[in-house]
Short mmCIF file of C-alpha atoms in Angstrom, two decimals:
data_model
loop_
_atom_site.label_atom_id
_atom_site.label_comp_id
_atom_site.label_asym_id
_atom_site.label_seq_id
_atom_site.Cartn_x
_atom_site.Cartn_y
_atom_site.Cartn_z
CA MET V 11 96.80 95.83 72.97
CA LEU V 12 99.22 93.64 71.33
CA CYS V 13 96.80 90.82 71.81
CA ASN V 14 94.29 92.82 69.97
CA LEU V 15 96.74 93.49 67.09
CA ILE V 16 97.11 89.64 66.83
CA VAL V 17 93.60 89.26 66.37
CA TRP V 18 93.12 92.23 63.94
CA CYS V 19 96.11 90.75 61.76
CA GLY V 20 94.08 87.39 61.84
CA ARG V 21 91.01 89.04 60.34
CA ARG V 22 92.61 91.73 58.28
CA ALA V 23 95.80 90.27 56.86
CA LYS V 24 95.29 86.47 56.62
CA GLN V 25 97.49 86.46 53.79
CA ASP V 26 100.52 87.45 56.07
CA GLU V 27 100.38 84.87 58.62
CA SER V 28 104.04 85.19 59.54
CA LEU V 29 103.11 88.62 60.85
CA VAL V 30 100.88 87.17 63.53
CA LYS V 31 103.38 84.36 64.44
CA ARG V 32 106.27 86.98 64.82
CA ILE V 33 104.17 89.34 66.90
CA LYS V 34 103.24 86.30 69.21
CA VAL V 35 106.91 85.41 69.69
CA LEU V 36 107.64 89.13 70.53
CA LEU V 37 104.78 89.05 73.01
CA ILE V 38 105.72 85.89 74.70
CA MET V 39 109.56 86.00 74.92
CA ALA V 40 109.76 89.71 76.08
CA LYS V 41 112.14 90.55 78.92
CA ALA V 42 112.31 93.55 80.98
CA GLN V 43 114.92 95.25 83.19
CA VAL V 44 113.66 96.89 86.51
CA LEU V 45 114.50 100.59 86.41
CA TYR V 46 113.59 101.39 90.07
CA ASP V 47 112.82 99.53 93.28
CA PHE V 48 109.21 98.61 93.76
CA THR V 49 107.47 97.37 97.02
CA ALA V 50 104.45 95.48 96.63
CA GLU V 51 101.42 96.26 98.80
CA PRO V 52 99.81 93.42 100.64
CA GLY V 53 96.69 91.85 99.08
CA ASN V 54 97.15 94.00 95.73
CA LYS V 55 98.48 90.91 93.74
CA GLU V 56 101.68 93.12 93.13
CA LEU V 57 105.22 91.72 92.93
CA SER V 58 108.19 93.48 94.73
CA VAL V 59 111.15 93.97 92.31
CA ARG V 60 114.65 95.67 92.73
CA GLU V 61 116.46 97.97 90.45
CA GLY V 62 118.60 96.11 87.78
CA GLU V 63 116.56 92.81 88.13
CA THR V 64 115.61 91.15 85.04
CA ILE V 65 112.06 89.72 84.54
CA THR V 66 109.69 88.14 82.20
CA LEU V 67 106.67 90.00 80.77
CA LEU V 68 103.51 87.86 81.22
CA ASP V 69 100.65 90.10 80.33
CA GLN V 70 101.15 93.61 78.91
CA THR V 71 97.25 94.23 78.36
CA VAL V 72 96.40 94.38 82.22
CA GLY V 73 95.74 97.99 82.17
CA GLY V 74 96.11 100.77 84.73
CA GLY V 75 99.59 101.29 84.13
CA TRP V 76 100.49 97.71 85.45
CA ILE V 77 102.15 94.74 83.59
CA GLN V 78 101.95 91.28 84.98
CA VAL V 79 105.63 89.83 85.23
CA GLN V 80 107.55 86.78 86.50
CA ASN V 81 110.80 86.94 88.41
CA SER V 82 113.81 84.57 88.30
CA SER V 83 112.36 82.67 91.25
CA GLY V 84 109.11 82.01 89.46
CA GLN V 85 107.04 84.45 91.43
CA SER V 86 104.47 86.50 89.37
CA GLY V 87 102.63 89.73 90.05
CA LEU V 88 102.02 93.26 88.89
CA VAL V 89 104.55 95.85 88.40
CA PRO V 90 104.07 99.56 87.33
CA GLU V 91 104.87 99.92 83.62
CA GLY V 92 106.85 103.01 84.17
CA TYR V 93 109.48 101.10 86.38
CA LEU V 94 110.33 98.61 83.36
CA GLN V 95 112.43 98.87 80.50
CA VAL V 96 111.84 96.30 77.86
CA VAL V 97 114.99 94.52 76.57
CA GLY V 98 115.62 92.63 73.32
CA ASP V 99 115.61 89.03 74.54
CA ILE V 100 114.02 87.73 71.43
CA ILE V 101 114.51 84.58 69.76
CA ASP V 102 112.96 85.75 66.57
CA SER V 103 115.35 87.73 64.35
CA TRP V 104 112.53 89.99 63.17
CA SER V 105 113.00 93.02 65.41
CA GLY V 106 110.26 94.93 67.06
CA ALA V 107 111.14 98.05 65.05
CA GLU V 108 110.19 95.93 61.90
CA ALA V 109 107.06 94.91 63.48
CA PHE V 110 106.07 98.43 64.41
CA THR V 111 106.81 99.62 60.76
CA HIS V 112 104.91 96.53 59.34
CA THR V 113 101.69 97.27 61.44
CA GLN V 114 101.98 101.05 60.82
CA GLN V 115 102.05 100.29 56.91
CA ALA V 116 98.81 97.95 57.64
CA ALA V 117 97.28 100.78 59.31
CA GLN V 118 97.82 103.18 56.42
CA ASP V 119 96.59 100.80 54.02
CA ASP V 120 93.20 100.30 55.91
CA GLY V 121 91.37 103.54 56.90
CA GLU V 122 89.31 101.58 59.38
CA TRP V 123 92.30 100.65 61.47
CA ASP V 124 91.23 102.79 64.54
CA ASP V 125 87.67 101.55 64.38
CA GLU V 126 88.50 98.06 64.09
CA TRP V 127 91.24 98.29 66.78
CA ASP V 128 88.59 99.83 69.11
CA GLN V 129 85.85 97.02 68.34
CA GLN V 130 88.30 94.31 69.13
CA SER V 131 89.60 95.88 72.30
CA GLU V 132 85.98 95.66 73.57
CA GLY V 133 86.21 92.00 73.60
CA GLY V 134 87.17 91.05 77.19
CA TYR V 135 90.75 90.43 78.31
CA HIS V 136 90.86 90.07 82.13
CA VAL V 137 92.15 92.19 84.77
CA ASP V 138 91.43 92.17 88.64
CA GLY V 139 89.56 95.26 89.85
CA ASN V 140 86.63 97.34 89.14
CA GLY V 141 87.32 99.42 85.81
CA GLU V 142 85.56 99.03 82.50
CA GLU V 143 86.16 97.99 78.98
CA GLU V 144 83.15 98.71 76.95
CA GLY V 145 81.64 96.06 74.70
CA GLY V 146 81.71 92.19 74.61
CA ALA V 147 80.61 89.76 77.23
CA SER V 148 83.27 90.54 79.66
CA ASP V 149 85.25 93.82 80.13
CA ARG V 150 87.24 95.42 83.22
CA SER V 151 88.79 99.23 88.89
CA THR V 152 90.85 99.91 91.58
CA HIS V 153 92.50 102.91 92.55
CA THR V 154 95.07 102.77 89.75
CA SER V 155 93.88 103.38 86.11
CA SER V 156 93.47 102.46 82.48
CA MET V 157 96.76 101.75 80.17
CA LYS V 158 97.24 100.13 76.79
CA ILE V 159 100.75 99.52 75.76
CA SER V 160 101.55 101.63 72.77
CA LEU V 161 102.84 99.80 69.70
CA ASN V 162 106.16 101.72 69.95
CA LYS V 163 106.71 100.18 73.29
CA PHE V 164 107.29 96.98 71.40
CA SER V 165 110.56 98.16 69.76
CA PHE V 166 112.41 96.64 72.47
CA ALA V 167 114.72 99.53 72.52
CA LYS V 168 115.60 101.57 75.49
CA GLY V 169 113.03 104.19 76.65
CA PRO V 170 113.05 107.86 75.55
CA SER V 171 116.64 109.11 74.96
CA PRO V 172 117.35 112.71 75.79
CA GLU V 173 119.43 112.91 72.72
CA VAL V 174 116.37 113.25 70.69
CA PHE V 175 115.95 116.80 72.11
CA LEU V 176 119.64 117.72 73.05
CA LEU V 177 120.92 117.27 69.49
CA ALA V 178 117.73 117.99 67.61
CA GLN V 179 117.92 120.80 64.94
CA PRO V 180 116.16 124.16 65.99
CA LEU V 181 112.64 124.48 65.13
CA ALA V 182 111.09 127.26 63.50
CA ASN V 183 107.50 128.56 63.48
CA ARG V 184 106.33 126.41 66.42
CA GLU V 185 104.28 127.12 69.42
CA ARG V 186 106.05 128.08 72.45
CA LEU V 187 105.52 127.02 76.26
CA PRO V 188 106.91 129.87 78.27
CA VAL V 189 108.34 129.26 81.69
CA TYR V 190 108.23 132.46 84.08
CA MET V 191 110.09 133.21 87.28
CA GLY V 192 107.55 133.59 90.05
CA GLU V 193 107.89 134.07 93.80
CA VAL V 194 108.51 130.32 94.32
CA GLY V 195 110.81 130.09 91.18
CA PRO V 196 110.05 128.82 87.62
CA VAL V 197 106.29 128.50 86.94
CA TRP V 198 104.01 127.75 83.96
CA LEU V 199 101.94 130.45 82.48
CA TYR V 200 98.44 129.91 83.94
CA PRO V 201 95.29 130.89 82.11
CA ALA V 202 93.49 133.96 83.18
CA THR V 203 90.25 131.75 83.49
CA PRO V 204 90.83 128.19 84.65
CA LEU V 205 89.33 125.42 82.64
CA HIS V 206 86.66 123.22 84.33
CA CYS V 207 84.50 120.42 82.99
CA VAL V 208 81.61 118.41 84.46
CA VAL V 209 81.34 114.53 83.71
CA ALA V 210 77.84 113.66 84.06
CA ASP V 211 74.51 111.89 82.85
CA PRO V 212 75.98 108.42 81.92
CA LYS V 213 73.76 106.64 79.53
CA LYS V 214 73.85 102.97 78.31
CA GLU V 215 74.28 102.90 74.49
CA SER V 216 74.67 100.08 72.05
CA LYS V 217 75.78 99.36 68.53
CA LEU V 218 75.83 96.59 65.90
CA TYR V 219 72.17 95.96 66.62
CA GLY V 220 72.61 95.58 70.33
CA LEU V 221 75.49 93.06 70.23
CA LYS V 222 77.89 95.60 71.81
CA SER V 223 76.97 97.80 74.77
CA PHE V 224 78.75 100.41 76.44
CA ILE V 225 78.28 103.42 78.81
CA GLU V 226 78.67 106.98 77.42
CA TYR V 227 79.44 110.02 79.52
CA GLN V 228 78.56 113.60 78.91
CA ILE V 229 81.47 116.01 79.38
CA THR V 230 80.72 119.92 79.46
CA PRO V 231 83.65 122.15 79.56
CA THR V 232 83.32 125.72 81.05
CA THR V 233 84.64 127.29 77.82
CA THR V 234 81.86 126.31 75.48
CA SER V 235 79.10 125.00 77.93
CA ARG V 236 78.48 122.59 75.11
CA PRO V 237 78.49 118.87 76.03
CA VAL V 238 80.29 116.33 74.23
CA ASN V 239 79.77 112.51 74.63
CA HIS V 240 82.60 109.99 75.25
CA ARG V 241 82.93 106.40 76.07
CA TYR V 242 85.58 105.07 78.33
CA LYS V 243 87.77 104.11 75.50
CA HIS V 244 87.81 107.58 74.23
CA PHE V 245 89.20 108.54 77.70
CA ASP V 246 91.70 105.81 77.34
CA TRP V 247 92.76 107.25 73.92
CA LEU V 248 93.10 110.70 75.37
CA TYR V 249 95.32 109.15 78.11
CA GLU V 250 97.66 107.62 75.70
CA ARG V 251 97.81 110.76 73.66
CA LEU V 252 98.77 112.91 76.76
CA LEU V 253 101.29 110.14 77.91
CA GLU V 254 103.00 110.13 74.55
CA LYS V 255 103.06 113.99 74.17
CA PHE V 256 103.66 115.23 77.82
CA GLY V 257 104.82 112.29 79.71
CA SER V 258 108.41 113.27 79.50
CA MET V 259 107.84 116.38 81.68
CA VAL V 260 104.38 116.14 83.07
CA PRO V 261 103.29 113.20 85.39
CA ILE V 262 99.92 112.00 83.72
CA PRO V 263 98.01 110.13 86.25
CA PRO V 264 96.54 106.91 85.28
CA LEU V 265 92.84 106.31 84.45
CA PRO V 266 90.62 104.09 86.62
CA ASP V 267 90.91 100.69 85.36
CA LYS V 268 88.87 98.49 82.97
CA GLN V 269 85.97 96.11 84.55
CA VAL V 270 85.39 92.62 83.87
CA THR V 271 82.03 92.25 85.36
CA GLY V 272 79.27 94.37 86.82
CA ARG V 273 80.11 97.26 84.52
CA PHE V 274 76.46 98.33 83.96
CA ALA V 275 75.55 98.09 87.70
CA ASP V 276 74.51 101.52 89.10
CA ASP V 277 77.02 101.82 91.89
CA PHE V 278 79.84 100.97 89.47
CA ILE V 279 78.63 103.69 87.02
CA ARG V 280 78.33 106.18 89.66
CA MET V 281 81.93 105.30 90.93
CA ARG V 282 83.27 105.13 87.36
CA MET V 283 81.76 108.71 86.60
CA GLU V 284 83.38 110.14 89.92
CA GLN V 285 86.85 108.71 89.07
CA LEU V 286 86.66 110.09 85.40
CA GLN V 287 85.62 113.50 86.94
CA VAL V 288 88.73 113.44 89.30
CA TRP V 289 90.88 112.59 86.40
CA MET V 290 89.46 115.38 84.21
CA THR V 291 89.56 117.84 86.90
CA ARG V 292 93.43 117.11 87.45
CA MET V 293 93.96 117.40 83.65
CA CYS V 294 91.92 120.62 83.61
CA ARG V 295 94.16 122.14 86.33
CA HIS V 296 97.24 121.77 84.43
CA PRO V 297 98.10 124.95 82.37
CA VAL V 298 100.00 122.97 79.63
CA VAL V 299 97.91 120.02 79.28
CA SER V 300 94.55 121.70 79.56
CA LEU V 301 95.46 124.28 76.68
CA SER V 302 97.01 121.49 74.42
CA ASP V 303 95.29 120.95 71.14
CA VAL V 304 94.50 117.36 71.82
CA PHE V 305 92.73 118.00 75.17
CA GLN V 306 90.85 120.88 73.73
CA PHE V 307 89.89 118.62 70.76
CA PHE V 308 88.56 115.92 73.18
CA LEU V 309 86.32 118.60 74.82
CA THR V 310 85.08 120.48 71.69
CA TYR V 311 84.66 118.12 68.69
CA ARG V 312 81.29 118.42 66.90
CA ASP V 313 80.52 115.30 65.08
CA GLU V 314 81.75 111.94 64.19
CA LYS V 315 83.56 113.01 61.25
CA GLU V 316 85.51 115.64 63.10
CA TRP V 317 86.24 113.03 65.80
CA LYS V 318 88.00 110.66 63.48
CA ALA V 319 89.78 113.26 61.57
CA GLY V 320 91.02 114.87 64.94
CA LYS V 321 92.20 111.40 66.25
CA ARG V 322 94.21 110.87 63.22
CA LYS V 323 95.81 114.32 63.44
CA ALA V 324 96.56 113.94 67.20
CA GLU V 325 98.03 110.50 66.35
CA ARG V 326 100.53 112.05 63.74
CA ASP V 327 101.80 114.74 66.31
CA GLU V 328 105.58 114.90 65.95
CA MET V 329 106.16 117.00 69.12
CA VAL V 330 105.91 114.01 71.49
CA GLY V 331 108.42 112.56 73.99
CA PRO V 332 111.54 114.57 74.76
CA MET V 333 110.81 116.76 71.61
CA ILE V 334 108.21 118.56 73.71
CA PHE V 335 111.12 120.39 75.46
CA SER V 336 111.76 122.21 72.15
CA LEU V 337 108.77 124.19 72.87
CA ILE V 338 109.98 125.48 76.15
CA GLU V 339 111.23 129.11 76.56
CA PRO V 340 112.40 129.96 80.00
CA ALA V 341 112.64 133.64 81.01
CA ALA V 342 115.61 133.08 83.13
CA PRO V 343 119.51 132.71 82.85
CA GLU V 344 120.92 129.40 81.82
CA LEU V 345 121.68 127.10 84.66
CA GLU V 346 124.91 125.08 85.24
CA PRO V 347 124.81 121.27 84.81
CA GLY V 348 125.65 120.79 88.55
CA ASP V 349 122.69 122.93 89.57
CA VAL V 350 120.43 120.93 87.35
CA GLU V 351 121.66 117.65 88.92
CA HIS V 352 121.11 118.94 92.45
CA ILE V 353 117.65 120.19 91.69
CA CYS V 354 116.84 116.60 90.06
CA GLU V 355 118.19 114.70 93.17
CA GLN V 356 116.20 116.90 95.46
CA TYR V 357 112.93 116.39 93.61
CA SER V 358 113.66 112.62 93.54
CA HIS V 359 114.27 112.40 97.17
CA PHE V 360 111.16 114.18 98.14
CA THR V 361 108.81 112.26 95.82
CA LYS V 362 110.26 109.02 97.05
CA ALA V 363 109.66 109.84 100.68
CA MET V 364 106.08 111.20 99.85
CA GLU V 365 105.45 107.85 97.92
CA ASP V 366 106.56 106.03 101.00
CA GLY V 367 104.40 108.17 103.11
CA ILE V 368 101.37 107.73 101.02
CA ARG V 369 101.77 103.97 100.73
CA GLU V 370 101.89 103.83 104.72
CA LEU V 371 98.74 105.89 104.90
CA LEU V 372 96.94 103.82 102.35
CA ASN V 373 97.90 100.62 104.17
CA VAL V 374 96.63 102.04 107.44
CA GLY V 375 93.52 103.42 105.72
CA HIS V 376 92.76 99.94 104.41
CA THR V 377 93.18 98.24 107.79
CA HIS V 378 91.04 100.81 109.37
CA TRP V 379 88.36 100.42 106.77
CA LYS V 380 88.23 96.71 107.33
CA ARG V 381 88.07 97.23 111.02
CA CYS V 382 85.13 99.68 110.71
CA THR V 383 83.29 97.47 108.58
CA GLY V 384 84.15 94.19 110.24
CA PRO V 385 85.14 93.61 113.83
CA LEU V 386 84.50 96.96 115.30
CA PRO V 387 80.84 97.28 114.80
CA LYS V 388 80.49 93.79 115.89
CA GLU V 389 81.97 94.86 119.19
CA TYR V 390 79.52 97.58 119.74
CA GLN V 391 76.70 95.11 118.70
CA ARG V 392 77.97 92.59 121.44
CA ILE V 393 77.87 95.17 123.94
CA GLY V 394 74.36 96.25 123.13
CA ARG V 395 73.08 92.59 123.11
CA ALA V 396 74.98 92.06 126.44
CA PHE V 397 72.99 95.06 127.97
CA GLN V 398 69.71 93.85 126.65
CA THR V 399 70.40 90.33 127.70
CA LEU V 400 71.03 91.53 131.30
CA SER V 401 67.85 93.74 131.13
CA THR V 402 65.87 90.58 130.35
CA VAL V 403 67.33 88.99 133.53
CA PHE V 404 66.53 91.98 135.53
CA SER V 405 62.85 92.03 134.40
CA SER V 406 62.52 88.35 135.44
CA SER V 407 62.79 89.56 139.15
CA ARG V 408 59.39 91.36 138.98
CA TYR V 409 60.73 93.65 141.77
CA PRO V 410 58.74 97.04 142.17
CA GLY V 411 60.26 99.77 139.88
CA GLU V 412 62.26 97.32 137.92
CA ASP V 413 60.61 98.57 134.67
CA THR V 414 62.40 101.78 134.56
CA LEU V 415 65.85 100.26 134.91
CA THR V 416 65.12 97.46 132.31
CA ASP V 417 63.70 99.77 129.78
CA ALA V 418 66.89 102.15 130.26
CA MET V 419 69.10 99.02 129.79
CA ILE V 420 67.23 98.23 126.64
CA ALA V 421 67.57 101.71 125.13
CA ALA V 422 71.34 101.59 125.98
CA GLY V 423 71.70 98.31 124.08
CA GLN V 424 69.88 99.59 121.16
CA THR V 425 72.14 102.69 121.35
CA TYR V 426 75.26 100.64 120.90
CA GLU V 427 73.55 98.73 117.89
CA GLU V 428 72.83 102.16 116.42
CA ILE V 429 76.41 103.09 116.86
CA ALA V 430 77.63 99.96 115.25
CA GLN V 431 75.66 100.90 112.22
CA MET V 432 77.13 104.33 112.17
CA VAL V 433 80.73 102.88 112.40
CA THR V 434 79.93 100.61 109.45
CA GLN V 435 78.73 103.69 107.37
CA GLN V 436 81.41 106.27 108.33
CA PRO V 437 84.46 105.17 106.16
CA GLN V 438 82.35 106.00 103.03
CA LYS V 439 81.70 109.53 104.52
CA ASP V 440 85.31 110.40 105.18
CA LEU V 441 87.99 107.92 104.81
CA HIS V 442 86.89 107.29 101.20
CA PHE V 443 87.84 110.86 100.07
CA LEU V 444 91.08 110.71 101.96
CA MET V 445 92.09 107.37 100.32
CA GLU V 446 90.91 108.40 96.85
CA THR V 447 93.26 111.46 97.11
CA ASN V 448 96.11 109.50 98.27
CA SER V 449 95.44 106.82 95.54
CA GLU V 450 95.52 109.70 92.90
CA TYR V 451 98.73 111.03 94.17
CA ARG V 452 100.26 107.65 94.20
CA GLY V 453 99.37 107.41 90.61
CA LEU V 454 100.94 110.94 89.90
CA LEU V 455 104.04 109.85 91.82
CA GLY V 456 104.25 106.53 89.87
CA ALA V 457 104.64 108.63 86.67
CA LEU V 458 107.50 110.66 88.17
CA PRO V 459 110.52 108.19 88.11
CA PRO V 460 110.76 108.18 84.25
CA ILE V 461 110.79 111.92 84.17
CA THR V 462 113.49 112.43 86.64
CA ALA V 463 115.41 109.52 84.94
CA LEU V 464 115.17 111.40 81.64
CA HIS V 465 116.50 114.52 83.17
CA LYS V 466 119.37 112.66 84.93
CA ALA V 467 120.24 110.89 81.65
CA ALA V 468 120.37 114.42 79.92
CA GLY V 469 122.79 115.63 82.55
CA GLU V 470 124.93 112.73 81.88
CA LYS V 471 124.92 113.23 78.20
CA VAL V 472 125.85 116.86 78.72
CA LYS V 473 128.79 115.71 80.93
CA GLU V 474 129.97 113.71 78.07
CA ALA V 475 129.77 116.53 75.54
CA GLU V 476 133.53 117.47 75.76
CA ARG V 477 134.38 113.88 74.86
CA LEU V 478 131.99 113.83 72.00
CA VAL V 479 133.69 117.14 70.71
CA CYS V 480 137.05 115.37 70.92
CA ALA V 481 135.70 112.40 69.10
CA GLY V 482 134.25 114.45 66.25
CA LYS V 483 130.72 113.46 66.87
CA ILE V 484 129.40 116.91 67.64
CA ASN V 485 131.05 120.53 67.35
CA HIS V 486 131.54 123.16 69.94
CA THR V 487 128.28 124.96 68.95
CA GLU V 488 126.31 121.80 69.55
CA LYS V 489 128.06 121.36 72.95
CA LEU V 490 126.79 124.68 73.98
CA SER V 491 123.34 124.13 72.64
CA MET V 492 123.16 120.74 74.62
CA LYS V 493 124.03 122.78 77.69
CA GLN V 494 121.39 125.39 77.06
CA ARG V 495 118.77 122.78 76.23
CA LEU V 496 119.55 120.90 79.50
CA SER V 497 118.90 124.26 81.23
CA SER V 498 115.45 124.46 79.48
CA MET V 499 114.71 121.14 80.65
CA SER V 500 115.61 121.96 84.33
CA TYR V 501 113.31 124.93 84.26
CA THR V 502 110.56 122.70 83.03
CA LEU V 503 111.06 120.21 85.96
CA GLN V 504 110.99 123.24 88.47
CA ALA V 505 107.87 124.60 87.01
CA GLU V 506 106.26 121.23 87.11
CA MET V 507 107.61 120.74 90.66
CA ASN V 508 105.97 123.98 91.66
CA HIS V 509 102.76 122.94 90.09
CA PHE V 510 102.70 119.80 91.94
CA HIS V 511 103.49 121.40 95.29
CA SER V 512 100.91 124.08 95.10
CA ASN V 513 98.26 121.44 93.91
CA ARG V 514 99.49 119.15 96.64
CA ILE V 515 98.94 121.92 99.42
CA TYR V 516 95.54 122.74 98.12
CA ASP V 517 94.38 119.12 97.81
CA TYR V 518 95.74 117.96 101.16
CA ASN V 519 94.18 121.03 103.04
CA ARG V 520 90.93 120.26 101.45
CA VAL V 521 90.75 116.58 101.93
CA MET V 522 92.13 116.79 105.61
CA GLN V 523 89.51 119.48 106.31
CA LEU V 524 86.80 117.22 105.00
CA TYR V 525 88.09 114.30 106.90
CA LEU V 526 88.46 115.82 110.33
CA GLN V 527 84.99 117.73 109.92
CA GLU V 528 83.32 114.41 109.28
CA GLN V 529 85.23 112.64 111.98
CA ALA V 530 84.21 115.41 114.60
CA ASP V 531 80.42 115.20 113.42
CA PHE V 532 80.61 111.43 113.65
CA TYR V 533 82.03 111.43 117.17
CA GLN V 534 79.49 114.25 118.18
CA GLN V 535 76.69 112.03 116.91
CA ILE V 536 77.92 109.12 118.98
CA ALA V 537 78.32 111.46 121.87
CA ASP V 538 74.78 112.64 121.56
CA LYS V 539 73.45 109.13 121.43
CA LEU V 540 75.29 108.04 124.48
CA ARG V 541 73.97 111.27 126.34
CA GLY V 542 70.49 110.31 125.29
CA ALA V 543 70.81 106.74 126.56
CA LEU V 544 72.29 108.27 129.78
CA ARG V 545 69.23 110.37 130.52
CA GLN V 546 67.17 107.03 130.42
CA PHE V 547 68.62 106.21 133.89
CA THR V 548 67.14 107.70 137.05
CA THR V 549 69.33 109.31 139.57
CA LEU V 550 68.98 107.69 142.93
#
């Protein structure tokens, strides 16, 4: 996105060339510190990094929640954005905060900022995978998702600080997000009628007299039954807004990534539509996200004028980041900081173990898929051809009664070749859905470390409260308020944990039932074919 900013500046602010030069310096010289260990998966162009390691940012426009980096040994690869914290290793004295302020002012001076930004983002920066970026000659999917670095991420300051919420002034006349005590502990308030939406009817559209083409999808929510149309970049905008607003307490799964080539192919459009459906379904199932103003606006806007006005309103939302906790009202007693720390650690251990388990299952699944579409069907084909070759040898004997045996041998050979074809097609019928579900949960789990890290940082701040009182930085009332707000954060984390677990149990029950049913049907079909071949042989 910063690359787009440079181009925009070149077109819109030629009079301030120093702005462009300084932003380029910020982009090229940026360093980051690794917040959590990350182990690369083989074949995915990822780079393993360790907590505390300092790396160089090479490309922040990759997308899908990934950033291309280089370590001190000169090795480069992709690392999840949420695992990094940008640091101020900048040779230019102009700070990132100044850059952000300057570009914000430029945006305010030009009402077409959003549209011009979107036009340039359609250009064609590169990323490996199968996703999509509409417009331009080249645009950009894997099982990860779409991401653009927000401008405020280039401030080269530390990530969201819990102090923003812990020491904030009380808010009056604000919406509230209640947390209730259920059978399993703190839970969100779920709507009486769950929201659903259908992503369908993709159509190729164009603008600028056909110079820019894109795919537009129709989204129909159950609340209105009135379809709205959105391009991929609109989904990307929604992802950014949800991440900014709820990312401190809700894991926002990444979108499918952008596409370089083949984005108008029928197979890709079908796959992209399925992935967007999965993403929208996940968002609809979250009681906080689905009822938020920005999500409802995305599903209910009526025309282009309302869309532009709603976008700008959402982008000016002040209740973002840690401030979202100001809206939480738990219907439960205040927790002690020690209890909060224990809950946070317990959640971190579970999610880390689940992430490891998903990584192993994905590796095994990828290996099995390759075997099913490569060597395994070839083995069945070789067996079938061997039977047929032997039948040819038998038929050359011209011995009376030979035809019955040779015909049966040929039928057996053909059966094994048919089985080879079945083996090739089977992963798409069952393993595909298992892999997609695990990839989706991998994205969800990848968004959790920053959330738990924020909670841990808040706990540390509350522990320091007594020292801050002694130093005169806060008073006793503010200390008690910090403790109470930490408790609210903990109830939020627990409500999110319970939402995550209930969805996990439902999703894995569903996908495992589908997988095992398809597997049982598959092997039953093979057994039926083998029994059919068996009946071709006479009993002596």
